[in-house]
PDB file of C-alpha atoms in Angstrom:
ATOM      1  CA  MET A  26      22.005  92.018  27.350  1.00  0.00           C
ATOM      2  CA  PRO A  27      21.313  88.916  25.295  1.00  0.00           C
ATOM      3  CA  LYS A  28      20.793  85.775  27.327  1.00  0.00           C
ATOM      4  CA  SER A  29      22.119  82.489  26.015  1.00  0.00           C
ATOM      5  CA  HIS A  30      22.218  78.847  26.917  1.00  0.00           C
ATOM      6  CA  THR A  31      24.076  75.664  25.993  1.00  0.00           C
ATOM      7  CA  ILE A  32      22.789  72.139  26.396  1.00  0.00           C
ATOM      8  CA  ASP A  33      23.699  68.508  25.652  1.00  0.00           C
ATOM      9  CA  LYS A  34      25.488  65.593  27.289  1.00  0.00           C
ATOM     10  CA  ALA A  35      28.102  65.581  24.501  1.00  0.00           C
ATOM     11  CA  GLY A  36      28.983  69.189  25.238  1.00  0.00           C
ATOM     12  CA  ILE A  37      28.966  69.046  29.047  1.00  0.00           C
ATOM     13  CA  ALA A  38      32.756  69.131  29.269  1.00  0.00           C
ATOM     14  CA  SER A  39      32.975  72.188  27.003  1.00  0.00           C
ATOM     15  CA  VAL A  40      30.255  74.036  28.883  1.00  0.00           C
ATOM     16  CA  MET A  41      31.662  73.286  32.331  1.00  0.00           C
ATOM     17  CA  GLU A  42      35.240  74.152  31.337  1.00  0.00           C
ATOM     18  CA  ALA A  43      34.071  77.434  29.829  1.00  0.00           C
ATOM     19  CA  SER A  44      32.015  78.143  32.961  1.00  0.00           C
ATOM     20  CA  VAL A  45      35.059  77.611  35.195  1.00  0.00           C
ATOM     21  CA  HIS A  46      37.088  80.062  33.101  1.00  0.00           C
ATOM     22  CA  LEU A  47      34.265  82.602  33.240  1.00  0.00           C
ATOM     23  CA  LEU A  48      33.871  82.353  37.022  1.00  0.00           C
ATOM     24  CA  GLU A  49      37.612  82.615  37.586  1.00  0.00           C
ATOM     25  CA  SER A  50      37.877  85.695  35.393  1.00  0.00           C
ATOM     26  CA  ASP A  51      34.868  87.270  37.146  1.00  0.00           C
ATOM     27  CA  LEU A  52      36.488  86.693  40.537  1.00  0.00           C
ATOM     28  CA  THR A  53      39.801  88.186  39.463  1.00  0.00           C
ATOM     29  CA  GLY A  54      38.232  91.009  37.491  1.00  0.00           C
ATOM     30  CA  THR A  55      40.134  90.021  34.345  1.00  0.00           C
ATOM     31  CA  GLY A  56      37.218  88.789  32.266  1.00  0.00           C
ATOM     32  CA  ALA A  57      35.192  90.482  29.565  1.00  0.00           C
ATOM     33  CA  ALA A  58      31.712  91.795  30.306  1.00  0.00           C
ATOM     34  CA  HIS A  59      28.858  89.425  29.619  1.00  0.00           C
ATOM     35  CA  GLY A  60      25.101  89.247  29.859  1.00  0.00           C
ATOM     36  CA  ASP A  61      22.995  86.857  31.920  1.00  0.00           C
ATOM     37  CA  LEU A  62      23.788  83.201  31.202  1.00  0.00           C
ATOM     38  CA  TYR A  63      21.569  80.185  31.840  1.00  0.00           C
ATOM     39  CA  LEU A  64      22.875  76.613  31.592  1.00  0.00           C
ATOM     40  CA  SER A  65      20.704  73.524  31.386  1.00  0.00           C
ATOM     41  CA  PHE A  66      21.677  69.855  31.237  1.00  0.00           C
ATOM     42  CA  VAL A  67      19.055  67.269  30.292  1.00  0.00           C
ATOM     43  CA  PRO A  68      19.006  63.813  28.684  1.00  0.00           C
ATOM     44  CA  ASP A  69      19.226  64.271  24.916  1.00  0.00           C
ATOM     45  CA  GLU A  70      16.354  63.982  22.442  1.00  0.00           C
ATOM     46  CA  GLU A  71      17.007  60.315  21.647  1.00  0.00           C
ATOM     47  CA  ILE A  72      14.745  59.342  24.560  1.00  0.00           C
ATOM     48  CA  GLY A  73      11.857  61.268  23.036  1.00  0.00           C
ATOM     49  CA  LEU A  74      12.638  64.769  24.347  1.00  0.00           C
ATOM     50  CA  LEU A  75      11.568  63.616  27.822  1.00  0.00           C
ATOM     51  CA  GLY A  76      14.346  65.732  29.317  1.00  0.00           C
ATOM     52  CA  VAL A  77      13.844  69.119  27.699  1.00  0.00           C
ATOM     53  CA  ARG A  78      10.046  68.853  27.943  1.00  0.00           C
ATOM     54  CA  THR A  79      10.291  68.784  31.740  1.00  0.00           C
ATOM     55  CA  MET A  80      12.208  72.052  31.940  1.00  0.00           C
ATOM     56  CA  ASP A  81      10.597  74.795  33.979  1.00  0.00           C
ATOM     57  CA  MET A  82      10.563  77.505  31.344  1.00  0.00           C
ATOM     58  CA  ALA A  83       9.874  80.158  33.972  1.00  0.00           C
ATOM     59  CA  ARG A  84      13.402  79.490  35.270  1.00  0.00           C
ATOM     60  CA  PHE A  85      14.807  79.767  31.754  1.00  0.00           C
ATOM     61  CA  PRO A  86      14.111  83.377  30.669  1.00  0.00           C
ATOM     62  CA  VAL A  87      16.455  83.503  27.691  1.00  0.00           C
ATOM     63  CA  ASP A  88      16.234  85.421  24.429  1.00  0.00           C
ATOM     64  CA  TYR A  89      17.829  82.610  22.437  1.00  0.00           C
ATOM     65  CA  ALA A  90      19.843  79.483  23.151  1.00  0.00           C
ATOM     66  CA  TYR A  91      22.463  77.103  21.789  1.00  0.00           C
ATOM     67  CA  THR A  92      22.806  73.341  21.896  1.00  0.00           C
ATOM     68  CA  LEU A  93      26.007  71.347  21.480  1.00  0.00           C
ATOM     69  CA  ASP A  94      24.984  68.099  19.837  1.00  0.00           C
ATOM     70  CA  SER A  95      27.229  65.988  17.610  1.00  0.00           C
ATOM     71  CA  CYS A  96      28.527  67.512  14.395  1.00  0.00           C
ATOM     72  CA  GLU A  97      32.077  67.808  13.085  1.00  0.00           C
ATOM     73  CA  LEU A  98      34.236  70.916  13.292  1.00  0.00           C
ATOM     74  CA  GLY A  99      32.410  73.950  11.888  1.00  0.00           C
ATOM     75  CA  GLU A 100      28.953  72.454  11.543  1.00  0.00           C
ATOM     76  CA  ILE A 101      25.990  74.667  12.408  1.00  0.00           C
ATOM     77  CA  VAL A 102      22.456  73.302  12.504  1.00  0.00           C
ATOM     78  CA  GLU A 103      19.579  75.728  12.082  1.00  0.00           C
ATOM     79  CA  ALA A 104      17.396  73.333  10.106  1.00  0.00           C
ATOM     80  CA  THR A 105      15.966  70.135  11.541  1.00  0.00           C
ATOM     81  CA  PHE A 106      13.038  67.944  10.656  1.00  0.00           C
ATOM     82  CA  ASN A 107       9.472  68.589  11.623  1.00  0.00           C
ATOM     83  CA  ALA A 108       8.791  65.306  13.374  1.00  0.00           C
ATOM     84  CA  GLY A 109       5.670  63.368  14.237  1.00  0.00           C
ATOM     85  CA  HIS A 110       4.559  59.903  15.230  1.00  0.00           C
ATOM     86  CA  ALA A 111       1.536  58.012  13.914  1.00  0.00           C
ATOM     87  CA  HIS A 112       0.001  55.068  15.741  1.00  0.00           C
ATOM     88  CA  ILE A 113      -2.599  52.986  13.901  1.00  0.00           C
ATOM     89  CA  GLU A 114      -4.801  50.416  15.610  1.00  0.00           C
ATOM     90  CA  ILE A 115      -6.896  47.989  13.576  1.00  0.00           C
ATOM     91  CA  THR A 116      -9.485  45.743  15.194  1.00  0.00           C
ATOM     92  CA  GLY A 117     -10.812  42.997  12.961  1.00  0.00           C
ATOM     93  CA  VAL A 118     -13.454  40.321  13.322  1.00  0.00           C
ATOM     94  CA  THR A 119     -12.372  36.904  14.544  1.00  0.00           C
ATOM     95  CA  ALA A 120     -13.865  33.672  13.247  1.00  0.00           C
ATOM     96  CA  HIS A 121     -12.881  30.029  13.179  1.00  0.00           C
ATOM     97  CA  PRO A 122     -11.494  29.019   9.790  1.00  0.00           C
ATOM     98  CA  MET A 123     -14.304  26.507   9.396  1.00  0.00           C
ATOM     99  CA  ASN A 124     -16.841  29.301   9.027  1.00  0.00           C
ATOM    100  CA  ALA A 125     -14.522  32.233   8.219  1.00  0.00           C
ATOM    101  CA  LYS A 126     -15.901  33.007   4.780  1.00  0.00           C
ATOM    102  CA  GLY A 127     -17.901  36.183   4.925  1.00  0.00           C
ATOM    103  CA  ASN A 128     -17.199  36.555   8.611  1.00  0.00           C
ATOM    104  CA  LEU A 129     -13.466  36.894   9.231  1.00  0.00           C
ATOM    105  CA  VAL A 130     -11.827  40.306   8.925  1.00  0.00           C
ATOM    106  CA  ASN A 131      -8.065  39.838   9.253  1.00  0.00           C
ATOM    107  CA  PRO A 132      -6.465  42.950  10.847  1.00  0.00           C
ATOM    108  CA  ILE A 133      -2.967  41.847   9.838  1.00  0.00           C
ATOM    109  CA  LEU A 134      -3.926  41.919   6.154  1.00  0.00           C
ATOM    110  CA  LEU A 135      -5.517  45.346   6.620  1.00  0.00           C
ATOM    111  CA  ALA A 136      -2.272  46.568   8.147  1.00  0.00           C
ATOM    112  CA  GLN A 137      -0.459  45.246   5.079  1.00  0.00           C
ATOM    113  CA  ASP A 138      -2.947  47.090   2.865  1.00  0.00           C
ATOM    114  CA  PHE A 139      -2.214  50.290   4.778  1.00  0.00           C
ATOM    115  CA  ILE A 140       1.544  49.940   4.241  1.00  0.00           C
ATOM    116  CA  ALA A 141       1.058  49.066   0.571  1.00  0.00           C
ATOM    117  CA  GLN A 142      -0.579  52.446  -0.058  1.00  0.00           C
ATOM    118  CA  LEU A 143       2.509  54.351   1.099  1.00  0.00           C
ATOM    119  CA  ASP A 144       5.045  55.617  -1.417  1.00  0.00           C
ATOM    120  CA  HIS A 145       7.938  53.223  -0.943  1.00  0.00           C
ATOM    121  CA  THR A 146      10.346  55.706  -2.536  1.00  0.00           C
ATOM    122  CA  GLN A 147       9.748  58.098   0.377  1.00  0.00           C
ATOM    123  CA  THR A 148      11.421  56.036   3.084  1.00  0.00           C
ATOM    124  CA  PRO A 149      14.600  56.749   5.092  1.00  0.00           C
ATOM    125  CA  GLU A 150      16.679  54.421   2.942  1.00  0.00           C
ATOM    126  CA  ASN A 151      15.591  56.286  -0.210  1.00  0.00           C
ATOM    127  CA  ALA A 152      15.817  59.902   1.006  1.00  0.00           C
ATOM    128  CA  GLU A 153      18.610  62.405   1.537  1.00  0.00           C
ATOM    129  CA  GLY A 154      19.270  66.106   2.067  1.00  0.00           C
ATOM    130  CA  ARG A 155      16.017  67.920   2.784  1.00  0.00           C
ATOM    131  CA  GLU A 156      13.823  65.069   1.529  1.00  0.00           C
ATOM    132  CA  GLY A 157      11.280  63.845   4.054  1.00  0.00           C
ATOM    133  CA  TYR A 158       9.975  60.355   4.641  1.00  0.00           C
ATOM    134  CA  LEU A 159       7.453  58.046   6.283  1.00  0.00           C
ATOM    135  CA  TRP A 160       9.103  55.229   8.230  1.00  0.00           C
ATOM    136  CA  VAL A 161       7.090  52.195   9.282  1.00  0.00           C
ATOM    137  CA  ASN A 162       9.184  51.173  12.273  1.00  0.00           C
ATOM    138  CA  GLY A 163       6.795  49.132  14.358  1.00  0.00           C
ATOM    139  CA  SER A 164       4.107  46.519  13.737  1.00  0.00           C
ATOM    140  CA  SER A 165       2.378  43.793  15.679  1.00  0.00           C
ATOM    141  CA  GLY A 166      -0.756  41.755  15.254  1.00  0.00           C
ATOM    142  CA  ASN A 167      -2.867  38.686  15.828  1.00  0.00           C
ATOM    143  CA  GLN A 168      -6.204  37.407  14.585  1.00  0.00           C
ATOM    144  CA  ALA A 169      -8.076  40.132  16.480  1.00  0.00           C
ATOM    145  CA  ARG A 170      -5.912  43.232  16.431  1.00  0.00           C
ATOM    146  CA  ALA A 171      -2.965  44.814  14.613  1.00  0.00           C
ATOM    147  CA  THR A 172      -0.961  47.984  15.186  1.00  0.00           C
ATOM    148  CA  LEU A 173       1.424  50.079  13.116  1.00  0.00           C
ATOM    149  CA  ASP A 174       3.838  52.803  14.206  1.00  0.00           C
ATOM    150  CA  ILE A 175       5.087  55.298  11.642  1.00  0.00           C
ATOM    151  CA  SER A 176       7.600  58.139  11.999  1.00  0.00           C
ATOM    152  CA  ILE A 177       6.777  61.273   9.987  1.00  0.00           C
ATOM    153  CA  ARG A 178       9.633  63.560   8.954  1.00  0.00           C
ATOM    154  CA  ASP A 179       9.973  66.584   6.668  1.00  0.00           C
ATOM    155  CA  HIS A 180      12.027  69.789   6.788  1.00  0.00           C
ATOM    156  CA  GLU A 181       9.255  71.729   5.064  1.00  0.00           C
ATOM    157  CA  ARG A 182       6.126  72.376   7.084  1.00  0.00           C
ATOM    158  CA  THR A 183       3.906  71.943   4.037  1.00  0.00           C
ATOM    159  CA  GLY A 184       5.460  68.563   3.265  1.00  0.00           C
ATOM    160  CA  TYR A 185       5.095  67.499   6.889  1.00  0.00           C
ATOM    161  CA  GLU A 186       1.413  68.396   6.980  1.00  0.00           C
ATOM    162  CA  ALA A 187       0.877  66.667   3.613  1.00  0.00           C
ATOM    163  CA  LYS A 188       2.335  63.445   5.002  1.00  0.00           C
ATOM    164  CA  LYS A 189      -0.022  63.597   7.967  1.00  0.00           C
ATOM    165  CA  ASP A 190      -2.951  64.199   5.614  1.00  0.00           C
ATOM    166  CA  LEU A 191      -1.883  61.202   3.519  1.00  0.00           C
ATOM    167  CA  LEU A 192      -1.974  58.921   6.551  1.00  0.00           C
ATOM    168  CA  ARG A 193      -5.409  60.221   7.501  1.00  0.00           C
ATOM    169  CA  SER A 194      -6.641  59.639   3.951  1.00  0.00           C
ATOM    170  CA  ILE A 195      -5.357  56.057   3.884  1.00  0.00           C
ATOM    171  CA  ALA A 196      -6.979  55.315   7.245  1.00  0.00           C
ATOM    172  CA  GLU A 197     -10.306  56.749   6.079  1.00  0.00           C
ATOM    173  CA  LYS A 198     -10.294  54.811   2.802  1.00  0.00           C
ATOM    174  CA  LEU A 199      -9.357  51.594   4.570  1.00  0.00           C
ATOM    175  CA  ALA A 200     -12.198  52.108   7.035  1.00  0.00           C
ATOM    176  CA  ASP A 201     -14.673  52.839   4.213  1.00  0.00           C
ATOM    177  CA  THR A 202     -13.779  49.658   2.327  1.00  0.00           C
ATOM    178  CA  ASN A 203     -13.772  47.544   5.487  1.00  0.00           C
ATOM    179  CA  PRO A 204     -16.764  48.792   7.490  1.00  0.00           C
ATOM    180  CA  ARG A 205     -16.733  45.859   9.924  1.00  0.00           C
ATOM    181  CA  ALA A 206     -13.203  46.690  11.033  1.00  0.00           C
ATOM    182  CA  THR A 207     -12.364  49.472  13.488  1.00  0.00           C
ATOM    183  CA  ILE A 208      -9.451  51.625  12.420  1.00  0.00           C
ATOM    184  CA  THR A 209      -8.076  54.426  14.555  1.00  0.00           C
ATOM    185  CA  LEU A 210      -5.199  56.780  13.759  1.00  0.00           C
ATOM    186  CA  ASP A 211      -3.464  58.920  16.373  1.00  0.00           C
ATOM    187  CA  ILE A 212      -0.841  61.456  15.221  1.00  0.00           C
ATOM    188  CA  THR A 213       1.417  63.223  17.703  1.00  0.00           C
ATOM    189  CA  ASP A 214       3.696  66.154  16.869  1.00  0.00           C
ATOM    190  CA  VAL A 215       7.120  65.471  18.416  1.00  0.00           C
ATOM    191  CA  TYR A 216       9.285  68.468  17.476  1.00  0.00           C
ATOM    192  CA  SER A 217       9.558  71.249  14.892  1.00  0.00           C
ATOM    193  CA  ASN A 218      12.108  72.664  12.475  1.00  0.00           C
ATOM    194  CA  ILE A 219      14.427  75.094  14.257  1.00  0.00           C
ATOM    195  CA  GLU A 220      14.597  77.457  11.277  1.00  0.00           C
ATOM    196  CA  ASP A 221      10.857  78.168  11.496  1.00  0.00           C
ATOM    197  CA  ALA A 222      11.532  79.998  14.777  1.00  0.00           C
ATOM    198  CA  LYS A 223      14.190  82.299  13.317  1.00  0.00           C
ATOM    199  CA  THR A 224      13.208  85.982  13.195  1.00  0.00           C
ATOM    200  CA  PRO A 225      14.977  89.330  12.759  1.00  0.00           C
ATOM    201  CA  ASP A 226      14.768  89.737  16.551  1.00  0.00           C
ATOM    202  CA  ASN A 227      16.764  86.575  17.284  1.00  0.00           C
ATOM    203  CA  GLN A 228      19.043  86.688  14.223  1.00  0.00           C
ATOM    204  CA  GLN A 229      21.844  87.783  16.546  1.00  0.00           C
ATOM    205  CA  ALA A 230      22.178  84.180  17.739  1.00  0.00           C
ATOM    206  CA  THR A 231      23.316  83.210  14.238  1.00  0.00           C
ATOM    207  CA  ASP A 232      25.369  86.371  13.778  1.00  0.00           C
ATOM    208  CA  ARG A 233      27.289  85.656  16.979  1.00  0.00           C
ATOM    209  CA  LEU A 234      27.965  82.070  15.946  1.00  0.00           C
ATOM    210  CA  LEU A 235      29.382  83.133  12.597  1.00  0.00           C
ATOM    211  CA  ALA A 236      31.440  85.964  14.085  1.00  0.00           C
ATOM    212  CA  THR A 237      32.889  83.662  16.743  1.00  0.00           C
ATOM    213  CA  MET A 238      33.818  81.052  14.146  1.00  0.00           C
ATOM    214  CA  LYS A 239      35.524  83.699  12.041  1.00  0.00           C
ATOM    215  CA  ASN A 240      37.518  84.905  15.037  1.00  0.00           C
ATOM    216  CA  LEU A 241      38.609  81.338  15.837  1.00  0.00           C
ATOM    217  CA  GLY A 242      39.474  80.485  12.230  1.00  0.00           C
ATOM    218  CA  VAL A 243      36.715  77.895  11.900  1.00  0.00           C
ATOM    219  CA  GLU A 244      34.974  77.529   8.535  1.00  0.00           C
ATOM    220  CA  PRO A 245      31.168  77.441   8.999  1.00  0.00           C
ATOM    221  CA  LEU A 246      29.498  74.326   7.610  1.00  0.00           C
ATOM    222  CA  PRO A 247      25.706  74.864   7.642  1.00  0.00           C
ATOM    223  CA  LEU A 248      23.841  71.569   7.853  1.00  0.00           C
ATOM    224  CA  ALA A 249      20.190  70.648   7.380  1.00  0.00           C
ATOM    225  CA  MET A 250      20.107  67.895   9.984  1.00  0.00           C
ATOM    226  CA  ARG A 251      18.185  64.753   9.137  1.00  0.00           C
ATOM    227  CA  GLY A 252      17.002  64.531  12.705  1.00  0.00           C
ATOM    228  CA  GLY A 253      16.368  66.847  15.595  1.00  0.00           C
ATOM    229  CA  THR A 254      17.848  68.302  18.753  1.00  0.00           C
ATOM    230  CA  ASP A 255      16.474  69.521  22.058  1.00  0.00           C
ATOM    231  CA  GLY A 256      16.704  72.895  20.357  1.00  0.00           C
ATOM    232  CA  SER A 257      13.950  71.800  17.983  1.00  0.00           C
ATOM    233  CA  TRP A 258      11.541  71.678  20.909  1.00  0.00           C
ATOM    234  CA  LEU A 259      12.898  74.837  22.538  1.00  0.00           C
ATOM    235  CA  SER A 260      12.553  76.689  19.235  1.00  0.00           C
ATOM    236  CA  ALA A 261       8.893  75.680  19.062  1.00  0.00           C
ATOM    237  CA  GLN A 262       8.462  77.269  22.518  1.00  0.00           C
ATOM    238  CA  GLY A 263       9.709  80.569  21.104  1.00  0.00           C
ATOM    239  CA  ILE A 264      13.393  80.218  22.026  1.00  0.00           C
ATOM    240  CA  PHE A 265      15.409  80.092  18.805  1.00  0.00           C
ATOM    241  CA  THR A 266      18.069  77.445  19.492  1.00  0.00           C
ATOM    242  CA  PRO A 267      20.631  76.658  16.779  1.00  0.00           C
ATOM    243  CA  ASN A 268      23.142  73.886  17.343  1.00  0.00           C
ATOM    244  CA  PHE A 269      26.899  73.981  16.873  1.00  0.00           C
ATOM    245  CA  PHE A 270      29.597  71.358  16.819  1.00  0.00           C
ATOM    246  CA  THR A 271      31.326  69.400  19.538  1.00  0.00           C
ATOM    247  CA  GLY A 272      33.727  68.202  16.828  1.00  0.00           C
ATOM    248  CA  ALA A 273      32.747  64.542  16.892  1.00  0.00           C
ATOM    249  CA  HIS A 274      32.189  62.129  14.001  1.00  0.00           C
ATOM    250  CA  ASN A 275      30.088  58.991  13.389  1.00  0.00           C
ATOM    251  CA  PHE A 276      27.626  59.594  16.191  1.00  0.00           C
ATOM    252  CA  HIS A 277      25.509  56.645  17.395  1.00  0.00           C
ATOM    253  CA  SER A 278      27.907  54.080  15.956  1.00  0.00           C
ATOM    254  CA  ILE A 279      30.770  51.912  17.199  1.00  0.00           C
ATOM    255  CA  TYR A 280      33.061  54.145  15.116  1.00  0.00           C
ATOM    256  CA  GLU A 281      32.258  57.350  17.003  1.00  0.00           C
ATOM    257  CA  PHE A 282      35.307  59.475  17.771  1.00  0.00           C
ATOM    258  CA  LEU A 283      36.196  63.013  18.846  1.00  0.00           C
ATOM    259  CA  PRO A 284      39.432  64.659  17.624  1.00  0.00           C
ATOM    260  CA  MET A 285      40.918  66.718  20.446  1.00  0.00           C
ATOM    261  CA  PRO A 286      41.714  69.812  18.285  1.00  0.00           C
ATOM    262  CA  SER A 287      38.055  69.978  17.208  1.00  0.00           C
ATOM    263  CA  PHE A 288      36.884  69.436  20.785  1.00  0.00           C
ATOM    264  CA  GLU A 289      39.092  72.288  21.963  1.00  0.00           C
ATOM    265  CA  LYS A 290      37.618  74.585  19.304  1.00  0.00           C
ATOM    266  CA  SER A 291      34.145  73.707  20.559  1.00  0.00           C
ATOM    267  CA  CYS A 292      35.149  74.685  24.089  1.00  0.00           C
ATOM    268  CA  LEU A 293      36.619  77.954  22.816  1.00  0.00           C
ATOM    269  CA  MET A 294      33.360  78.623  20.988  1.00  0.00           C
ATOM    270  CA  VAL A 295      31.462  78.328  24.256  1.00  0.00           C
ATOM    271  CA  GLN A 296      33.922  80.610  26.058  1.00  0.00           C
ATOM    272  CA  GLU A 297      33.710  83.293  23.387  1.00  0.00           C
ATOM    273  CA  LEU A 298      29.919  83.127  23.140  1.00  0.00           C
ATOM    274  CA  MET A 299      29.704  83.587  26.894  1.00  0.00           C
ATOM    275  CA  LYS A 300      31.868  86.716  26.700  1.00  0.00           C
ATOM    276  CA  HIS A 301      30.123  88.574  23.922  1.00  0.00           C
ATOM    277  CA  GLU A 302      27.844  91.465  24.635  1.00  0.00           C
ATOM    278  CA  GLY A 303      24.747  92.260  22.613  1.00  0.00           C
TER     279      GLY A 303
END
């Protein structure tokens, strides 16, 4: 039997309601047959995947999984960013302005030089669809030390790796031209693109989603998400984890809302996915 899973704070109500229906039907003997089901509830990826990364995978022996995270009625997410974080530290040479000439190495100006070598057309405010970006979203500095934090995003693995290589190249060139400064670059992979984990063996996860939507009269709306889900991390662990809708709109804004008819369809999706046999 296929084993499946649903996860996300936004979909807790749908998952729990569907679970109640399943348990009641099991007790009365009126329910459809189903395989083994595993449910997990963790804080969502906005806190840096600190929830899903703590899961004991030995207690989660599933063939594939589902997340319920945002998305309007019909949306399916099988493509997310490959995501990384770059932290740059620059240590300069301090000197009093009275004898700074030939001695002072200003780390703040070196940080500015680093940023200036990035392609300013490849930033979040200038990208859309499957276009990746580098986002300088943190900086600090004084006369002795400066730091930069950069988010790295790209749907394509080759583009993601190229962006990491670009940052390494800039750091190396900056170090070569400023030998008295110390420049360190640390790149951390955060999560991967869900679609890279899709194989013929786990294709049934997608097939079941599409079949369930058809049965419920929901038009599928495939979406290449400009972000990630807990499923991005799970997929990188070998558990293909597409995401489907809760029915909500305008997530992470003061205008967020959830139409009840869409919410009910999301709950029905969970119920039907729980029932299906492989």
